[in-house]
Short mmCIF file of C-alpha atoms in Angstrom, two decimals:
data_model
loop_
_atom_site.label_atom_id
_atom_site.label_comp_id
_atom_site.label_asym_id
_atom_site.label_seq_id
_atom_site.Cartn_x
_atom_site.Cartn_y
_atom_site.Cartn_z
CA MET A 285 -21.59 34.24 -55.00
CA ILE A 286 -17.33 33.60 -54.26
CA ASP A 287 -15.51 34.14 -57.51
CA VAL A 288 -13.12 31.19 -58.21
CA MET A 289 -9.33 31.77 -59.96
CA ALA A 290 -9.18 30.59 -63.45
CA GLU A 291 -8.41 27.17 -64.65
CA ASP A 292 -4.52 26.53 -63.14
CA LEU A 293 -4.55 22.63 -63.70
CA VAL A 294 -3.35 21.35 -66.91
CA LEU A 295 -4.15 17.75 -67.41
CA GLY A 296 -2.75 15.92 -70.73
CA LEU A 297 -2.09 14.57 -72.97
CA GLY A 298 -4.80 12.35 -74.66
CA GLY A 299 -8.89 11.67 -73.48
CA THR A 300 -10.55 8.43 -75.05
CA VAL A 301 -13.98 7.26 -75.43
CA ASP A 302 -14.24 4.35 -73.44
CA TYR A 303 -17.14 0.99 -74.01
CA GLU A 304 -17.32 0.00 -70.24
CA ILE A 305 -19.12 -3.07 -71.26
CA ARG A 306 -21.13 -4.91 -67.65
CA TRP A 307 -19.56 -7.93 -66.50
CA ASP A 308 -21.47 -11.38 -68.05
CA ALA A 309 -19.69 -14.54 -66.86
CA ASP A 310 -22.39 -16.64 -68.96
CA VAL A 311 -21.51 -14.63 -72.34
CA LEU A 312 -17.81 -14.91 -71.51
CA SER A 313 -17.87 -18.64 -71.11
CA ALA A 314 -19.93 -18.92 -74.38
CA LEU A 315 -17.66 -17.32 -76.15
CA ALA A 316 -14.76 -19.49 -74.82
CA GLU A 317 -16.86 -22.60 -75.43
CA SER A 318 -17.76 -21.43 -78.88
CA TYR A 319 -13.52 -20.65 -79.76
CA GLY A 320 -12.59 -23.94 -78.29
CA ILE A 321 -9.74 -22.03 -75.39
CA ARG A 322 -8.43 -24.41 -73.16
CA VAL A 323 -6.40 -23.59 -70.31
CA ASP A 324 -3.18 -24.29 -71.45
CA GLU A 325 -3.79 -21.22 -73.94
CA LEU A 326 -3.84 -18.70 -71.42
CA THR A 327 -1.33 -15.67 -71.79
CA THR A 328 -1.58 -11.76 -71.58
CA THR A 329 0.64 -11.39 -74.19
CA THR A 330 -0.90 -13.07 -77.04
CA PRO A 331 -1.00 -10.61 -80.03
CA ILE A 332 -4.88 -9.55 -80.56
CA ILE A 333 -5.58 -9.82 -84.21
CA ASP A 334 -9.07 -11.11 -83.76
CA GLU A 335 -11.83 -11.90 -81.01
CA ARG A 336 -10.92 -15.21 -80.10
CA ALA A 337 -6.86 -13.56 -79.05
CA LEU A 338 -9.00 -10.67 -77.14
CA VAL A 339 -11.04 -13.60 -75.50
CA VAL A 340 -7.46 -15.55 -74.13
CA THR A 341 -6.44 -12.46 -72.94
CA VAL A 342 -9.39 -11.48 -70.59
CA LEU A 343 -9.24 -14.56 -69.46
CA ALA A 344 -5.54 -14.89 -68.90
CA PHE A 345 -5.98 -11.78 -66.93
CA LEU A 346 -8.85 -13.15 -64.71
CA ALA A 347 -6.90 -16.17 -63.96
CA THR A 348 -4.04 -14.29 -62.41
CA GLY A 349 -6.11 -11.31 -60.87
CA GLY A 350 -4.17 -8.30 -63.26
CA GLY A 351 -5.02 -5.89 -64.88
CA GLY A 352 -3.28 -3.77 -67.79
CA GLU A 353 -3.37 -1.89 -70.91
CA ARG A 354 -3.03 -4.23 -74.32
CA PHE A 355 -3.14 -3.02 -78.09
CA VAL A 356 -5.72 -4.37 -80.58
CA LEU A 357 -5.19 -4.55 -84.40
CA SER A 358 -8.20 -2.72 -85.25
CA SER A 359 -11.06 -1.17 -83.36
CA GLU A 360 -13.32 -3.69 -85.64
CA ILE A 361 -12.52 -6.34 -82.89
CA VAL A 362 -13.37 -4.00 -79.82
CA GLU A 363 -17.21 -3.09 -82.18
CA THR A 364 -17.23 -6.98 -82.20
CA PHE A 365 -16.70 -7.84 -78.55
CA ALA A 366 -18.71 -4.71 -77.14
CA ALA A 367 -21.49 -5.97 -78.71
CA HIS A 368 -22.09 -9.42 -76.90
CA PHE A 369 -22.71 -7.31 -74.15
CA ASP A 370 -24.78 -4.45 -72.47
CA LYS A 371 -22.55 -1.29 -72.36
CA THR A 372 -22.30 2.12 -71.57
CA ILE A 373 -20.14 4.72 -73.34
CA THR A 374 -18.09 7.07 -70.76
CA LEU A 375 -14.75 9.25 -71.13
CA GLY A 376 -11.38 7.78 -70.21
CA GLY A 377 -7.64 9.02 -70.40
CA THR A 378 -5.72 9.72 -67.34
CA GLY A 379 -6.11 13.65 -67.54
CA VAL A 380 -9.87 13.33 -68.48
CA ARG A 381 -10.86 10.91 -66.16
CA ALA A 382 -8.52 12.99 -62.91
CA GLY A 383 -10.22 16.11 -64.16
CA ILE A 384 -13.98 14.98 -63.75
CA ALA A 385 -13.06 13.87 -60.48
CA LEU A 386 -12.29 17.63 -59.52
CA ASP A 387 -15.21 18.90 -61.48
CA ARG A 388 -17.37 16.53 -58.69
CA ILE A 389 -15.55 19.25 -55.98
CA GLY A 390 -16.03 22.38 -58.28
CA VAL A 391 -12.54 22.48 -59.79
CA PRO A 392 -12.00 23.16 -62.74
CA THR A 393 -9.45 22.28 -65.65
CA VAL A 394 -8.22 22.45 -68.40
CA GLN A 395 -7.45 19.34 -71.02
CA HIS A 396 -5.64 18.29 -73.54
CA LEU A 397 -7.30 16.43 -76.27
CA VAL A 398 -6.24 14.58 -79.42
CA SER A 399 -9.55 13.71 -80.35
CA ILE A 400 -12.66 14.30 -80.37
CA ASP A 401 -16.10 13.64 -81.34
CA ASP A 402 -20.11 14.13 -80.37
CA ASN A 403 -19.71 11.64 -77.54
CA VAL A 404 -16.90 14.22 -76.14
CA ARG A 405 -18.77 16.76 -76.92
CA ARG A 406 -21.33 15.46 -75.02
CA LEU A 407 -20.21 13.87 -71.89
CA LEU A 408 -17.25 16.15 -71.29
CA PRO A 409 -18.05 18.46 -68.21
CA ALA A 410 -18.78 22.15 -68.26
CA SER A 411 -15.86 22.84 -66.06
CA MET A 412 -13.56 21.74 -68.63
CA SER A 413 -11.32 24.36 -71.27
CA ILE A 414 -10.19 22.29 -74.21
CA VAL A 415 -7.20 22.48 -76.10
CA SER A 416 -6.84 20.14 -78.71
CA SER A 417 -4.84 18.75 -81.55
CA ALA A 418 -7.82 17.16 -83.24
CA THR A 419 -8.47 18.67 -87.06
CA HIS A 420 -11.17 16.11 -87.75
CA ASP A 421 -13.68 14.41 -85.64
CA THR A 422 -12.57 10.31 -85.13
CA LEU A 423 -14.18 7.81 -82.90
CA ASP A 424 -11.96 4.57 -81.59
CA PRO A 425 -13.20 3.38 -78.76
CA HIS A 426 -11.02 1.93 -75.92
CA LEU A 427 -12.49 -1.56 -74.43
CA ILE A 428 -12.92 -1.46 -70.29
CA VAL A 429 -13.33 -5.06 -69.47
CA GLN A 430 -14.05 -4.72 -65.07
CA TYR A 431 -14.55 -8.00 -63.74
CA PRO A 432 -15.57 -8.85 -60.34
CA GLU A 433 -13.97 -10.97 -57.36
CA ALA A 434 -14.91 -14.84 -57.86
CA THR A 435 -16.59 -14.59 -60.95
CA THR A 436 -16.08 -18.04 -62.70
CA VAL A 437 -15.70 -18.33 -66.58
CA ARG A 438 -15.92 -21.76 -68.08
CA LEU A 439 -13.73 -23.31 -70.76
CA VAL A 440 -13.63 -26.39 -73.04
CA ASP A 441 -11.48 -28.16 -70.42
CA GLY A 442 -11.94 -26.42 -66.87
CA ALA A 443 -12.82 -23.17 -65.32
CA VAL A 444 -11.11 -19.72 -64.38
CA THR A 445 -12.08 -17.78 -60.96
CA ALA A 446 -10.82 -14.02 -60.17
CA ARG A 447 -9.27 -13.92 -57.28
CA THR A 448 -9.71 -10.62 -56.80
CA SER A 449 -11.61 -7.88 -58.95
CA ASN A 450 -9.32 -5.57 -61.68
CA ARG A 451 -9.83 -3.87 -64.92
CA ILE A 452 -8.68 -4.34 -68.39
CA ILE A 453 -8.03 -2.23 -71.22
CA PHE A 454 -7.97 -2.95 -74.95
CA ALA A 455 -7.97 -0.37 -77.69
CA ASN A 456 -6.67 1.27 -81.34
CA ASP A 457 -6.45 4.67 -80.92
CA ALA A 458 -4.35 6.41 -83.81
CA PRO A 459 -4.68 9.92 -82.44
CA ASN A 460 -3.50 8.55 -78.78
CA ARG A 461 -0.88 6.59 -80.68
CA GLU A 462 0.62 9.64 -82.57
CA MET A 463 -0.13 12.32 -79.89
CA ALA A 464 -0.12 15.49 -81.53
CA ILE A 465 1.00 18.39 -79.24
CA ALA A 466 -1.65 21.27 -79.63
CA VAL A 467 0.26 24.52 -80.45
CA GLY A 468 -2.17 26.13 -77.69
CA LEU A 469 -0.35 24.02 -75.10
CA SER A 470 2.40 26.58 -74.46
CA ASP A 471 -0.31 29.44 -73.74
CA ALA A 472 -2.25 26.68 -71.37
CA LEU A 473 0.83 26.15 -69.49
CA ALA A 474 1.84 29.85 -68.76
CA ASP A 475 -0.11 30.25 -65.75
CA ALA A 476 -0.43 26.95 -64.53
CA ALA A 477 -0.20 25.66 -61.01
CA ALA A 478 0.10 22.26 -61.81
CA PHE A 479 0.52 19.61 -65.24
CA LEU A 480 -0.47 16.49 -65.53
CA VAL A 481 1.82 14.44 -68.21
CA SER A 482 0.21 11.27 -69.20
CA GLY A 483 -0.26 8.92 -72.06
CA PHE A 484 2.44 8.40 -74.02
CA ASN A 485 2.44 5.19 -72.92
CA THR A 486 0.11 4.31 -76.04
CA MET A 487 2.52 5.58 -78.37
CA GLN A 488 5.07 2.66 -80.34
CA ASP A 489 6.94 4.55 -82.42
CA ALA A 490 10.40 5.52 -80.85
CA ALA A 491 11.18 8.27 -83.73
CA LEU A 492 7.64 9.82 -83.78
CA LEU A 493 8.03 9.91 -79.47
CA ALA A 494 10.94 11.49 -79.56
CA SER A 495 9.42 14.07 -81.92
CA ARG A 496 6.49 14.53 -79.24
CA LEU A 497 8.90 15.20 -76.46
CA ASP A 498 10.54 17.65 -78.81
CA ASP A 499 7.24 19.65 -78.99
CA LEU A 500 6.11 18.92 -75.04
CA VAL A 501 9.68 19.90 -73.50
CA ALA A 502 9.28 23.38 -75.59
CA ALA A 503 5.59 23.67 -74.59
CA MET A 504 7.19 23.51 -70.67
CA ARG A 505 9.13 26.11 -71.33
CA ARG A 506 6.41 28.73 -69.98
CA LEU A 507 5.41 26.50 -67.18
CA PRO A 508 6.06 28.40 -64.54
CA PRO A 509 9.34 26.89 -62.21
CA GLU A 510 7.06 26.56 -59.46
CA ALA A 511 4.38 24.95 -61.10
CA LEU A 512 4.14 20.95 -60.37
CA VAL A 513 4.24 18.25 -62.77
CA TYR A 514 2.62 15.28 -62.23
CA TYR A 515 4.06 11.95 -64.57
CA GLU A 516 1.49 9.43 -64.37
CA ASP A 517 3.09 6.05 -66.48
CA ALA A 518 0.01 4.34 -67.23
CA GLY A 519 1.39 1.08 -68.54
CA PHE A 520 3.57 1.12 -71.78
CA TYR A 521 2.37 -0.89 -74.79
CA ARG A 522 6.15 -1.04 -75.63
CA ARG A 523 7.57 -1.08 -72.15
CA GLU A 524 11.05 0.20 -73.42
CA LEU A 525 9.92 2.76 -74.70
CA SER A 526 9.43 4.58 -71.48
CA ALA A 527 12.97 5.21 -70.63
CA LEU A 528 12.74 7.61 -73.56
CA VAL A 529 10.43 9.59 -71.68
CA ARG A 530 12.38 9.93 -68.61
CA GLU A 531 15.42 10.74 -70.26
CA ARG A 532 13.49 13.76 -71.56
CA LEU A 533 11.04 14.67 -68.56
CA LEU A 534 12.65 13.18 -65.27
CA GLU A 535 14.51 16.33 -64.48
CA ARG A 536 11.29 18.54 -64.47
CA ILE A 537 9.47 15.68 -62.92
CA ASP A 538 7.77 16.51 -59.35
CA VAL A 539 5.55 13.21 -59.09
CA TYR A 540 6.23 9.94 -61.02
CA GLY A 541 3.09 7.70 -60.64
CA MET A 542 1.92 4.16 -61.53
CA ASN A 543 -0.10 1.43 -59.85
CA GLU A 544 0.45 -1.97 -58.95
CA ASP A 545 0.57 -3.59 -62.23
CA GLU A 546 3.13 -1.09 -63.53
CA LEU A 547 5.56 -1.57 -60.42
CA GLN A 548 5.46 -5.61 -60.89
CA GLU A 549 6.03 -5.02 -64.87
CA TYR A 550 8.96 -2.88 -64.06
CA LEU A 551 10.51 -5.11 -62.11
CA ALA A 552 9.46 -8.49 -63.86
CA ARG A 553 8.76 -10.00 -60.53
CA PRO A 554 5.34 -10.31 -58.49
CA VAL A 555 5.63 -8.27 -55.16
CA ASP A 556 3.22 -9.34 -52.34
CA LEU A 557 1.29 -5.97 -51.43
CA LEU A 558 1.00 -6.77 -47.90
CA SER A 559 4.83 -8.19 -47.30
CA PRO A 560 6.31 -5.20 -45.38
CA ALA A 561 10.04 -6.54 -46.80
CA ASP A 562 9.02 -7.70 -50.33
CA VAL A 563 7.24 -3.95 -50.34
CA CYS A 564 10.18 -2.22 -48.76
CA ALA A 565 12.54 -4.56 -51.53
CA ALA A 566 10.08 -3.40 -54.40
CA LEU A 567 10.22 0.60 -53.50
CA ALA A 568 13.68 0.41 -53.12
CA ASP A 569 14.57 -1.32 -56.41
CA ALA A 570 11.74 1.01 -58.80
CA HIS A 571 13.05 3.99 -57.13
CA ALA A 572 16.49 3.06 -58.36
CA LEU A 573 15.27 2.18 -61.88
CA ILE A 574 13.46 5.37 -61.81
CA PRO A 575 15.43 8.14 -59.42
CA ALA A 576 12.16 10.27 -59.58
CA ARG A 577 12.02 13.18 -56.71
CA ALA A 578 8.91 11.30 -55.28
CA LEU A 579 8.33 8.05 -57.20
CA VAL A 580 4.28 7.37 -56.32
CA VAL A 581 3.12 4.28 -56.10
CA HIS A 582 -0.97 3.26 -55.38
CA THR A 583 -2.22 0.44 -54.99
CA ARG A 584 -5.47 -1.21 -53.38
CA TYR A 585 -3.76 -1.60 -49.80
CA TRP A 586 -1.51 1.80 -50.02
CA ALA A 587 -0.07 4.56 -51.47
CA ILE A 588 3.52 5.00 -50.93
CA ALA A 589 5.93 7.56 -51.86
CA VAL A 590 9.55 7.32 -52.24
CA GLY A 591 12.59 9.89 -53.17
CA PRO A 592 13.79 13.09 -51.26
CA ALA A 593 10.73 15.03 -51.81
CA ALA A 594 8.61 12.08 -50.46
CA ALA A 595 7.58 14.42 -47.57
CA ALA A 596 6.11 17.09 -49.54
CA HIS A 597 3.62 14.92 -50.65
CA ARG A 598 1.62 13.33 -47.32
CA ALA A 599 -1.50 15.66 -48.17
CA GLY A 600 -1.62 15.14 -51.91
CA LEU A 601 -1.70 11.07 -51.20
CA GLU A 602 -4.38 11.60 -48.51
CA SER A 603 -6.64 13.45 -50.86
CA ALA A 604 -5.39 11.04 -54.13
CA VAL A 605 -6.33 7.82 -51.62
CA ARG A 606 -9.59 9.48 -50.47
CA THR A 607 -10.76 10.38 -54.01
CA ALA A 608 -9.86 6.63 -55.48
CA ALA A 609 -11.67 5.09 -52.57
CA THR A 610 -15.12 7.51 -52.96
CA ARG A 611 -15.16 6.32 -56.49
CA PHE A 612 -14.74 2.69 -55.89
CA ARG A 613 -17.57 2.75 -53.57
CA LEU A 614 -19.74 4.66 -55.97
CA GLY A 615 -18.38 5.71 -59.21
CA ASP A 616 -18.37 8.86 -61.48
CA ALA A 617 -21.37 9.72 -59.04
CA CYS A 618 -19.24 10.68 -56.13
CA THR A 619 -19.30 14.27 -54.78
CA ALA A 620 -17.58 16.10 -52.55
CA ALA A 621 -19.99 15.01 -49.39
CA ASP A 622 -19.24 11.68 -50.47
CA LEU A 623 -15.33 12.27 -49.57
CA ASP A 624 -16.14 13.56 -46.10
CA ASP A 625 -18.44 10.28 -45.89
CA THR A 626 -15.40 8.07 -46.87
CA ALA A 627 -13.14 10.01 -44.75
CA ARG A 628 -14.67 8.43 -41.88
CA LEU A 629 -14.09 4.51 -42.78
CA GLY A 630 -11.10 2.55 -40.94
CA ARG A 631 -8.28 1.89 -42.97
CA HIS A 632 -6.67 -1.17 -44.07
CA PRO A 633 -4.68 -2.87 -41.16
CA GLY A 634 -2.33 -4.65 -43.69
CA GLY A 635 -2.18 -1.55 -45.47
CA GLU A 636 -1.19 0.24 -42.37
CA THR A 637 1.52 -1.87 -41.02
CA VAL A 638 3.24 -1.43 -44.76
CA VAL A 639 3.27 1.73 -44.56
CA ALA A 640 4.87 1.98 -41.44
CA ALA A 641 7.63 -0.57 -42.32
CA THR A 642 8.39 1.37 -45.56
CA GLU A 643 8.43 5.12 -43.42
CA ARG A 644 10.65 3.75 -40.97
CA GLU A 645 13.54 1.42 -43.49
CA LEU A 646 12.96 3.93 -46.72
CA GLY A 647 12.50 7.28 -45.17
CA ALA A 648 9.25 6.71 -47.28
CA THR A 649 5.47 8.78 -46.89
CA GLY A 650 2.46 6.86 -47.07
CA VAL A 651 -0.77 5.94 -46.38
CA ALA A 652 -2.75 3.21 -45.93
CA ALA A 653 -6.19 2.99 -48.10
CA PHE A 654 -9.53 3.02 -46.70
CA VAL A 655 -11.22 -0.22 -45.98
CA VAL A 656 -14.57 -0.11 -48.62
CA ASP A 657 -17.21 -3.05 -48.25
CA THR A 658 -19.64 -2.68 -51.79
CA ALA A 659 -21.20 -5.39 -53.36
CA GLN A 660 -20.24 -3.35 -56.94
CA PRO A 661 -17.32 -1.95 -56.72
CA THR A 662 -15.81 0.27 -59.58
CA THR A 663 -12.23 -0.54 -60.47
CA ILE A 664 -11.97 1.68 -63.84
CA GLY A 665 -10.42 4.96 -63.54
CA LEU A 666 -9.31 4.51 -60.05
CA GLY A 667 -5.72 5.06 -60.86
CA ASP A 668 -6.74 8.20 -62.84
CA THR A 669 -9.06 9.25 -60.36
CA PHE A 670 -6.00 9.01 -57.75
CA VAL A 671 -4.12 11.52 -59.64
CA GLY A 672 -7.42 13.79 -59.54
CA GLY A 673 -7.18 13.78 -55.62
CA PHE A 674 -3.39 14.38 -55.58
CA LEU A 675 -4.00 17.52 -57.69
CA ALA A 676 -6.60 18.85 -55.74
CA ALA A 677 -4.15 19.14 -52.73
CA VAL A 678 -1.87 21.54 -54.89
CA PRO A 679 -2.26 24.75 -53.17
CA ALA A 680 -3.98 26.63 -55.86
CA ALA A 681 -6.28 23.83 -56.54
CA ALA A 682 -7.29 23.24 -53.06
CA ARG A 683 -8.07 27.24 -52.52
CA ARG A 684 -10.25 27.09 -55.10
CA ALA A 685 -12.27 23.73 -53.88
CA THR A 686 -12.40 25.38 -50.29
CA ALA A 687 -13.87 28.41 -51.72
CA VAL A 688 -16.87 26.39 -54.34
CA ALA A 689 -17.66 24.50 -50.48
CA LEU A 690 -18.19 27.85 -48.78
CA ASP A 691 -19.73 29.05 -51.90
CA ARG A 692 -22.10 25.43 -51.63
CA ALA A 693 -22.75 26.34 -47.92
CA LEU A 694 -23.75 29.99 -48.12
CA ASP A 695 -26.15 28.97 -50.98
CA ALA A 696 -27.78 26.21 -48.50
CA ALA A 697 -27.46 29.09 -45.73
CA CYS A 698 -29.63 31.74 -47.73
CA GLY A 699 -31.97 29.05 -48.83
CA ARG A 700 -32.87 28.40 -45.10
CA LEU A 701 -33.47 32.25 -44.64
#
């Protein structure tokens, strides 16, 4: 057996327990009709103070084909809404889902957690080590609503139909909102090859966020200077707080990632993701706002890095797109062999055109998404899985993944002898 290295990918900052409901348009229609919801009420920005407001928000996102994260007044609202549907309990958070993707290809990680309960103990892969700031068990579930393309929901005065598939997250999660940094994080970072920072998007208190950033910066002083720092934006509940994070961390961030919804929120305008001119203008404007060494935007059609260090991350982008597409096809069940199957799929032609234009006009580095035809796509956790795939290309992790693949091949060969 090949002896793989100790964990050198540290992923944080908070994990979640997710309620993934099984989409049922008839149930949503019944709720919309029982609450007397009308088409002209639909908005994605209403305060979610009760179940009715949550239903309004879900339908508003569905009407636009959008996705995002929203704060709810209490976890009881999540529990009440989820009770109408069949649901699966899973683990979420960018770090945890990225770690699950890495676990599938034999790469162990260290997870920084801020909450824990029996669901976490039961579902977290054995390959993951934990550094936690939690002092007792808590459960504040995140509601994950994943809707399919072309689904239609009836309202009292009409109907809404989804133009494309997407996902929405709703939560009131006190531990993630407080984001206490574990004392042991600095020790975990001492030998890290890469460190994923995400989760500050759920915080809503500016003074507390500043304090947590102080704690994080102190812990990161032990991070080797050559270690890669990947920051995933993840959609701030209070968009203005993102500037505070950038002020403290941007100098040390190597890769600053976001998805298409977050890009459009920053720019406060829609972006035609298949228009080369529109995408070039959007990426240029986003990079002017967030002057990262490599600003990565990942979408259903392409993933593109802009910035002075963009060219260094082509392998990461390729690995990330392949890993996310595999999850889109197969969900959590995907394996290393499934990644090889995905690699044989064709690329999205519109995505290829956009990538070529950004490389020519902006000096960007990009890869087009794969064309995946599946009746039951998984849209939950695609961005998180993208991050996991990106980190799989970090040299130390890539060596480990190769070693594990070789180990499995040797085991199979020995079994045939």
